[in-house]
Amino acid sequence: MSVEVERKFLCNADTLKKLKEIGAVCVGQRQIHDQYFDTPEFHLTLRDMWLRKRKGCWELKCPTAESQSGKQGEAAAALCTRYKEITSLPEIHLRVKEVIKEDRESEAGFSQEDESWVSKLNLVCFAEFTTARRSFTLKEEGVQVDLDQADFGYHVGEIEVLVPEGGDEQAALEKIRKTAEKLGLTGDQRVKGKMDVYLKRNHPEHYAKLLSEHIL
């Protein structure tokens, strides 16, 4: 399990030029199809937990202790998000059951093919979209920049560093700060992610609930 430390930014006509100027190398382009799941009562997302299916595999993003406590430290850190990324299906199943207080023993297996556990836990798909992504790496070790174009018309960039669990998140934040500085990014407010924009446009009630709980 790793921790994803990330800062989003708005792309403009100069973004590609700036990436080239700072020595970023394009490492690929791909289409990403995501489906996000929660209960009808939003048990997961109201706890800032994001269960998704991507490329046939399940992932669960959970907030770290720092992000849950709200202790982000300096301004640069406050512009970033930090999430644990869980890809082990048995662990995902266990954590989801704990949150929605599902006590029944599930007879479903934990294979990627057998998804009967989804309906047994009353999980439904609340968001589905495809993203065209261009990825770049920098000389700064471990830094990746993604430029995303969602199929609902939102274009956003992400500076990302993956940190092993228990690793140095402060070092990751500093790498992100330096990269943002090189790209000429300004502003002291977090940029909205794809999910923020998707929910606001398509599911305003869900969006409002998350805003009221300071999740978004």
PDB file of C-alpha atoms in Angstrom:
ATOM      1  CA  MET A   1       0.000   0.000   0.000  1.00  0.00           C
ATOM      2  CA  SER A   2       1.302   3.442  -0.915  1.00  0.00           C
ATOM      3  CA  VAL A   3       0.294   7.045  -0.252  1.00  0.00           C
ATOM      4  CA  GLU A   4      -0.531   9.254  -3.217  1.00  0.00           C
ATOM      5  CA  VAL A   5       0.499  12.870  -2.617  1.00  0.00           C
ATOM      6  CA  GLU A   6      -0.935  15.099  -5.316  1.00  0.00           C
ATOM      7  CA  ARG A   7      -1.509  18.696  -6.324  1.00  0.00           C
ATOM      8  CA  LYS A   8      -3.987  19.555  -9.058  1.00  0.00           C
ATOM      9  CA  PHE A   9      -3.628  22.539 -11.356  1.00  0.00           C
ATOM     10  CA  LEU A  10      -5.525  24.131 -14.222  1.00  0.00           C
ATOM     11  CA  CYS A  11      -3.998  23.567 -17.651  1.00  0.00           C
ATOM     12  CA  ASN A  12      -3.642  26.306 -20.226  1.00  0.00           C
ATOM     13  CA  ALA A  13      -2.124  26.815 -23.657  1.00  0.00           C
ATOM     14  CA  ASP A  14       1.373  27.165 -22.165  1.00  0.00           C
ATOM     15  CA  THR A  15       1.349  23.998 -20.048  1.00  0.00           C
ATOM     16  CA  LEU A  16       2.935  21.707 -22.655  1.00  0.00           C
ATOM     17  CA  LYS A  17       5.540  24.338 -23.483  1.00  0.00           C
ATOM     18  CA  LYS A  18       6.476  24.736 -19.819  1.00  0.00           C
ATOM     19  CA  LEU A  19       6.720  20.963 -19.335  1.00  0.00           C
ATOM     20  CA  LYS A  20       9.142  20.778 -22.250  1.00  0.00           C
ATOM     21  CA  GLU A  21      11.175  23.704 -20.915  1.00  0.00           C
ATOM     22  CA  ILE A  22      11.705  22.059 -17.519  1.00  0.00           C
ATOM     23  CA  GLY A  23      12.784  18.775 -19.103  1.00  0.00           C
ATOM     24  CA  ALA A  24       9.634  16.715 -18.662  1.00  0.00           C
ATOM     25  CA  VAL A  25       9.470  13.614 -20.849  1.00  0.00           C
ATOM     26  CA  CYS A  26       6.167  12.243 -22.135  1.00  0.00           C
ATOM     27  CA  VAL A  27       5.965   8.585 -21.144  1.00  0.00           C
ATOM     28  CA  GLY A  28       2.637   7.739 -22.706  1.00  0.00           C
ATOM     29  CA  GLN A  29      -0.968   8.512 -23.505  1.00  0.00           C
ATOM     30  CA  ARG A  30      -3.929   6.353 -22.525  1.00  0.00           C
ATOM     31  CA  GLN A  31      -7.656   6.233 -22.023  1.00  0.00           C
ATOM     32  CA  ILE A  32      -8.811   5.537 -18.450  1.00  0.00           C
ATOM     33  CA  HIS A  33     -12.355   4.358 -17.747  1.00  0.00           C
ATOM     34  CA  ASP A  34     -13.427   4.782 -14.127  1.00  0.00           C
ATOM     35  CA  GLN A  35     -16.518   3.658 -12.234  1.00  0.00           C
ATOM     36  CA  TYR A  36     -17.045   4.872  -8.651  1.00  0.00           C
ATOM     37  CA  PHE A  37     -19.238   3.052  -6.128  1.00  0.00           C
ATOM     38  CA  ASP A  38     -20.966   3.925  -2.872  1.00  0.00           C
ATOM     39  CA  THR A  39     -24.128   3.083  -0.968  1.00  0.00           C
ATOM     40  CA  PRO A  40     -27.277   5.128  -1.664  1.00  0.00           C
ATOM     41  CA  GLU A  41     -26.631   6.840   1.707  1.00  0.00           C
ATOM     42  CA  PHE A  42     -23.049   7.796   0.689  1.00  0.00           C
ATOM     43  CA  HIS A  43     -21.420   5.847   3.531  1.00  0.00           C
ATOM     44  CA  LEU A  44     -18.017   5.827   1.833  1.00  0.00           C
ATOM     45  CA  THR A  45     -17.700   9.227   0.203  1.00  0.00           C
ATOM     46  CA  LEU A  46     -18.947  11.041   3.323  1.00  0.00           C
ATOM     47  CA  ARG A  47     -15.827   9.577   4.959  1.00  0.00           C
ATOM     48  CA  ASP A  48     -13.673  10.689   2.031  1.00  0.00           C
ATOM     49  CA  MET A  49     -13.270   7.092   0.867  1.00  0.00           C
ATOM     50  CA  TRP A  50     -13.378   6.487  -2.883  1.00  0.00           C
ATOM     51  CA  LEU A  51     -14.035   3.003  -4.203  1.00  0.00           C
ATOM     52  CA  ARG A  52     -13.445   2.669  -7.910  1.00  0.00           C
ATOM     53  CA  LYS A  53     -13.057   0.108 -10.642  1.00  0.00           C
ATOM     54  CA  ARG A  54     -10.367   0.948 -13.181  1.00  0.00           C
ATOM     55  CA  LYS A  55      -9.198  -1.325 -15.988  1.00  0.00           C
ATOM     56  CA  GLY A  56     -11.057  -4.222 -14.383  1.00  0.00           C
ATOM     57  CA  CYS A  57      -9.329  -3.818 -11.021  1.00  0.00           C
ATOM     58  CA  TRP A  58     -10.696  -2.465  -7.745  1.00  0.00           C
ATOM     59  CA  GLU A  59      -9.011   0.350  -5.836  1.00  0.00           C
ATOM     60  CA  LEU A  60      -9.887   2.150  -2.613  1.00  0.00           C
ATOM     61  CA  LYS A  61      -8.525   5.589  -1.789  1.00  0.00           C
ATOM     62  CA  CYS A  62      -8.645   6.511   1.907  1.00  0.00           C
ATOM     63  CA  PRO A  63      -7.469   9.750   3.569  1.00  0.00           C
ATOM     64  CA  THR A  64      -4.255   9.667   5.568  1.00  0.00           C
ATOM     65  CA  ALA A  65      -4.139  10.616   9.249  1.00  0.00           C
ATOM     66  CA  GLU A  66      -2.781  14.056   8.335  1.00  0.00           C
ATOM     67  CA  SER A  67      -5.574  14.844   5.909  1.00  0.00           C
ATOM     68  CA  GLN A  68      -8.232  13.572   8.320  1.00  0.00           C
ATOM     69  CA  SER A  69      -6.925  15.762  11.145  1.00  0.00           C
ATOM     70  CA  GLY A  70      -6.764  18.792   8.887  1.00  0.00           C
ATOM     71  CA  LYS A  71      -3.133  19.380   9.877  1.00  0.00           C
ATOM     72  CA  GLN A  72      -1.637  20.192   6.521  1.00  0.00           C
ATOM     73  CA  GLY A  73       1.157  22.421   7.732  1.00  0.00           C
ATOM     74  CA  GLU A  74       2.469  25.090   5.389  1.00  0.00           C
ATOM     75  CA  ALA A  75       0.499  26.645   2.569  1.00  0.00           C
ATOM     76  CA  ALA A  76       2.138  24.460  -0.099  1.00  0.00           C
ATOM     77  CA  ALA A  77       0.995  21.319   1.721  1.00  0.00           C
ATOM     78  CA  ALA A  78      -2.538  22.676   1.999  1.00  0.00           C
ATOM     79  CA  LEU A  79      -2.755  22.692  -1.805  1.00  0.00           C
ATOM     80  CA  CYS A  80      -2.155  18.941  -1.920  1.00  0.00           C
ATOM     81  CA  THR A  81      -4.212  15.866  -1.162  1.00  0.00           C
ATOM     82  CA  ARG A  82      -2.912  12.677   0.460  1.00  0.00           C
ATOM     83  CA  TYR A  83      -4.625   9.329   0.064  1.00  0.00           C
ATOM     84  CA  LYS A  84      -3.702   5.763   0.862  1.00  0.00           C
ATOM     85  CA  GLU A  85      -4.183   3.582  -2.212  1.00  0.00           C
ATOM     86  CA  ILE A  86      -5.419   0.088  -1.400  1.00  0.00           C
ATOM     87  CA  THR A  87      -5.466  -2.490  -4.192  1.00  0.00           C
ATOM     88  CA  SER A  88      -5.783  -5.712  -2.194  1.00  0.00           C
ATOM     89  CA  LEU A  89      -9.362  -6.881  -2.775  1.00  0.00           C
ATOM     90  CA  PRO A  90      -9.744  -8.676   0.602  1.00  0.00           C
ATOM     91  CA  GLU A  91      -8.569  -5.516   2.407  1.00  0.00           C
ATOM     92  CA  ILE A  92     -10.872  -3.331   0.309  1.00  0.00           C
ATOM     93  CA  HIS A  93     -13.800  -5.627   1.130  1.00  0.00           C
ATOM     94  CA  LEU A  94     -12.952  -5.539   4.846  1.00  0.00           C
ATOM     95  CA  ARG A  95     -12.673  -1.756   5.011  1.00  0.00           C
ATOM     96  CA  VAL A  96     -15.879  -1.197   3.101  1.00  0.00           C
ATOM     97  CA  LYS A  97     -17.765  -3.616   5.371  1.00  0.00           C
ATOM     98  CA  GLU A  98     -16.420  -1.805   8.452  1.00  0.00           C
ATOM     99  CA  VAL A  99     -17.646   1.549   7.205  1.00  0.00           C
ATOM    100  CA  ILE A 100     -21.147   0.470   6.235  1.00  0.00           C
ATOM    101  CA  LYS A 101     -21.438  -1.751   9.325  1.00  0.00           C
ATOM    102  CA  GLU A 102     -22.208  -4.848   7.319  1.00  0.00           C
ATOM    103  CA  ASP A 103     -22.003  -7.760   9.744  1.00  0.00           C
ATOM    104  CA  ARG A 104     -23.230 -10.573   7.562  1.00  0.00           C
ATOM    105  CA  GLU A 105     -20.596 -13.002   6.407  1.00  0.00           C
ATOM    106  CA  SER A 106     -20.226 -12.679   2.683  1.00  0.00           C
ATOM    107  CA  GLU A 107     -20.058 -15.882   0.743  1.00  0.00           C
ATOM    108  CA  ALA A 108     -18.481 -14.111  -2.201  1.00  0.00           C
ATOM    109  CA  GLY A 109     -14.884 -14.741  -3.079  1.00  0.00           C
ATOM    110  CA  PHE A 110     -12.341 -12.016  -3.609  1.00  0.00           C
ATOM    111  CA  SER A 111     -11.488 -12.574  -7.244  1.00  0.00           C
ATOM    112  CA  GLN A 112     -11.668  -9.659  -9.653  1.00  0.00           C
ATOM    113  CA  GLU A 113     -14.154 -11.689 -11.702  1.00  0.00           C
ATOM    114  CA  ASP A 114     -16.643 -12.444  -8.919  1.00  0.00           C
ATOM    115  CA  GLU A 115     -18.295  -9.162  -8.017  1.00  0.00           C
ATOM    116  CA  SER A 116     -21.323 -10.450  -6.150  1.00  0.00           C
ATOM    117  CA  TRP A 117     -19.972  -8.706  -3.034  1.00  0.00           C
ATOM    118  CA  VAL A 118     -20.786  -5.348  -4.644  1.00  0.00           C
ATOM    119  CA  SER A 119     -24.535  -5.935  -4.661  1.00  0.00           C
ATOM    120  CA  LYS A 120     -24.474  -7.757  -1.307  1.00  0.00           C
ATOM    121  CA  LEU A 121     -22.981  -4.639   0.274  1.00  0.00           C
ATOM    122  CA  ASN A 122     -25.599  -2.487  -1.485  1.00  0.00           C
ATOM    123  CA  LEU A 123     -22.999  -0.619  -3.523  1.00  0.00           C
ATOM    124  CA  VAL A 124     -24.094   1.193  -6.664  1.00  0.00           C
ATOM    125  CA  CYS A 125     -22.194   3.070  -9.341  1.00  0.00           C
ATOM    126  CA  PHE A 126     -22.664   6.829  -8.843  1.00  0.00           C
ATOM    127  CA  ALA A 127     -20.058   8.119 -11.296  1.00  0.00           C
ATOM    128  CA  GLU A 128     -18.643   6.826 -14.557  1.00  0.00           C
ATOM    129  CA  PHE A 129     -16.408   8.656 -16.998  1.00  0.00           C
ATOM    130  CA  THR A 130     -13.439   8.235 -19.318  1.00  0.00           C
ATOM    131  CA  THR A 131     -10.279  10.316 -19.160  1.00  0.00           C
ATOM    132  CA  ALA A 132      -7.686  10.892 -21.868  1.00  0.00           C
ATOM    133  CA  ARG A 133      -4.382  11.129 -19.978  1.00  0.00           C
ATOM    134  CA  ARG A 134      -0.932  12.234 -21.044  1.00  0.00           C
ATOM    135  CA  SER A 135       1.786  11.408 -18.518  1.00  0.00           C
ATOM    136  CA  PHE A 136       5.175  13.043 -18.066  1.00  0.00           C
ATOM    137  CA  THR A 137       8.133  12.308 -15.815  1.00  0.00           C
ATOM    138  CA  LEU A 138      10.686  14.793 -14.518  1.00  0.00           C
ATOM    139  CA  LYS A 139      14.340  14.510 -13.640  1.00  0.00           C
ATOM    140  CA  GLU A 140      13.212  15.003 -10.060  1.00  0.00           C
ATOM    141  CA  GLU A 141      13.006  11.349  -9.046  1.00  0.00           C
ATOM    142  CA  GLY A 142       9.522  10.023  -8.446  1.00  0.00           C
ATOM    143  CA  VAL A 143       7.601  13.027  -9.808  1.00  0.00           C
ATOM    144  CA  GLN A 144       4.916  12.458 -12.418  1.00  0.00           C
ATOM    145  CA  VAL A 145       2.749  15.058 -14.132  1.00  0.00           C
ATOM    146  CA  ASP A 146      -0.541  13.987 -15.706  1.00  0.00           C
ATOM    147  CA  LEU A 147      -2.653  16.091 -18.040  1.00  0.00           C
ATOM    148  CA  ASP A 148      -6.237  14.842 -17.975  1.00  0.00           C
ATOM    149  CA  GLN A 149      -9.125  15.565 -20.329  1.00  0.00           C
ATOM    150  CA  ALA A 150     -12.361  14.080 -18.990  1.00  0.00           C
ATOM    151  CA  ASP A 151     -15.143  13.132 -21.390  1.00  0.00           C
ATOM    152  CA  PHE A 152     -17.487  15.603 -19.666  1.00  0.00           C
ATOM    153  CA  GLY A 153     -15.321  18.535 -20.727  1.00  0.00           C
ATOM    154  CA  TYR A 154     -13.003  19.187 -17.772  1.00  0.00           C
ATOM    155  CA  HIS A 155      -9.263  19.579 -18.274  1.00  0.00           C
ATOM    156  CA  VAL A 156      -6.993  19.384 -15.224  1.00  0.00           C
ATOM    157  CA  GLY A 157      -3.355  18.639 -14.447  1.00  0.00           C
ATOM    158  CA  GLU A 158      -1.893  16.670 -11.557  1.00  0.00           C
ATOM    159  CA  ILE A 159       1.574  16.648 -10.012  1.00  0.00           C
ATOM    160  CA  GLU A 160       1.925  13.340  -8.191  1.00  0.00           C
ATOM    161  CA  VAL A 161       4.429  11.531  -5.994  1.00  0.00           C
ATOM    162  CA  LEU A 162       3.809   8.034  -4.644  1.00  0.00           C
ATOM    163  CA  VAL A 163       5.243   7.382  -1.190  1.00  0.00           C
ATOM    164  CA  PRO A 164       5.614   3.890   0.344  1.00  0.00           C
ATOM    165  CA  GLU A 165       3.524   3.506   3.502  1.00  0.00           C
ATOM    166  CA  GLY A 166       5.529   5.010   6.342  1.00  0.00           C
ATOM    167  CA  GLY A 167       7.712   6.917   3.881  1.00  0.00           C
ATOM    168  CA  ASP A 168       8.675  10.583   3.878  1.00  0.00           C
ATOM    169  CA  GLU A 169       5.582  12.525   2.857  1.00  0.00           C
ATOM    170  CA  GLN A 170       7.290  15.848   3.605  1.00  0.00           C
ATOM    171  CA  ALA A 171       9.919  15.088   0.978  1.00  0.00           C
ATOM    172  CA  ALA A 172       7.115  14.338  -1.481  1.00  0.00           C
ATOM    173  CA  LEU A 173       5.433  17.653  -0.681  1.00  0.00           C
ATOM    174  CA  GLU A 174       8.709  19.478  -1.291  1.00  0.00           C
ATOM    175  CA  LYS A 175       9.160  17.785  -4.675  1.00  0.00           C
ATOM    176  CA  ILE A 176       5.641  18.831  -5.636  1.00  0.00           C
ATOM    177  CA  ARG A 177       6.262  22.402  -4.448  1.00  0.00           C
ATOM    178  CA  LYS A 178       9.430  22.666  -6.540  1.00  0.00           C
ATOM    179  CA  THR A 179       7.703  21.237  -9.618  1.00  0.00           C
ATOM    180  CA  ALA A 180       4.781  23.646  -9.236  1.00  0.00           C
ATOM    181  CA  GLU A 181       7.231  26.520  -8.954  1.00  0.00           C
ATOM    182  CA  LYS A 182       8.990  25.448 -12.151  1.00  0.00           C
ATOM    183  CA  LEU A 183       5.633  25.303 -13.934  1.00  0.00           C
ATOM    184  CA  GLY A 184       4.822  28.807 -12.749  1.00  0.00           C
ATOM    185  CA  LEU A 185       1.759  27.744 -10.784  1.00  0.00           C
ATOM    186  CA  THR A 186       0.275  30.404  -8.521  1.00  0.00           C
ATOM    187  CA  GLY A 187      -2.724  30.711  -6.234  1.00  0.00           C
ATOM    188  CA  ASP A 188      -3.476  29.588  -2.709  1.00  0.00           C
ATOM    189  CA  GLN A 189      -6.664  27.612  -3.348  1.00  0.00           C
ATOM    190  CA  ARG A 190      -6.953  23.927  -4.200  1.00  0.00           C
ATOM    191  CA  VAL A 191      -8.008  23.265  -7.765  1.00  0.00           C
ATOM    192  CA  LYS A 192     -11.128  21.146  -8.198  1.00  0.00           C
ATOM    193  CA  GLY A 193     -10.614  17.560  -9.268  1.00  0.00           C
ATOM    194  CA  LYS A 194     -12.579  15.673 -11.885  1.00  0.00           C
ATOM    195  CA  MET A 195     -14.929  14.186  -9.284  1.00  0.00           C
ATOM    196  CA  ASP A 196     -15.801  17.604  -7.836  1.00  0.00           C
ATOM    197  CA  VAL A 197     -16.849  18.870 -11.243  1.00  0.00           C
ATOM    198  CA  TYR A 198     -18.627  15.641 -12.262  1.00  0.00           C
ATOM    199  CA  LEU A 199     -20.756  15.520  -9.099  1.00  0.00           C
ATOM    200  CA  LYS A 200     -21.608  19.215  -9.193  1.00  0.00           C
ATOM    201  CA  ARG A 201     -22.890  18.831 -12.755  1.00  0.00           C
ATOM    202  CA  ASN A 202     -24.548  15.434 -12.531  1.00  0.00           C
ATOM    203  CA  HIS A 203     -25.427  14.774  -8.868  1.00  0.00           C
ATOM    204  CA  PRO A 204     -25.855  18.125  -7.084  1.00  0.00           C
ATOM    205  CA  GLU A 205     -27.467  16.562  -3.995  1.00  0.00           C
ATOM    206  CA  HIS A 206     -24.498  14.254  -3.449  1.00  0.00           C
ATOM    207  CA  TYR A 207     -22.148  17.152  -4.133  1.00  0.00           C
ATOM    208  CA  ALA A 208     -23.927  19.349  -1.585  1.00  0.00           C
ATOM    209  CA  LYS A 209     -23.685  16.674   1.113  1.00  0.00           C
ATOM    210  CA  LEU A 210     -19.937  16.324   0.549  1.00  0.00           C
ATOM    211  CA  LEU A 211     -19.504  20.094   0.672  1.00  0.00           C
ATOM    212  CA  SER A 212     -21.406  20.316   3.945  1.00  0.00           C
ATOM    213  CA  GLU A 213     -19.083  17.708   5.461  1.00  0.00           C
ATOM    214  CA  HIS A 214     -16.020  19.522   4.087  1.00  0.00           C
ATOM    215  CA  ILE A 215     -15.023  16.522   1.988  1.00  0.00           C
ATOM    216  CA  LEU A 216     -14.850  18.574  -1.218  1.00  0.00           C
TER     217      LEU A 216
END
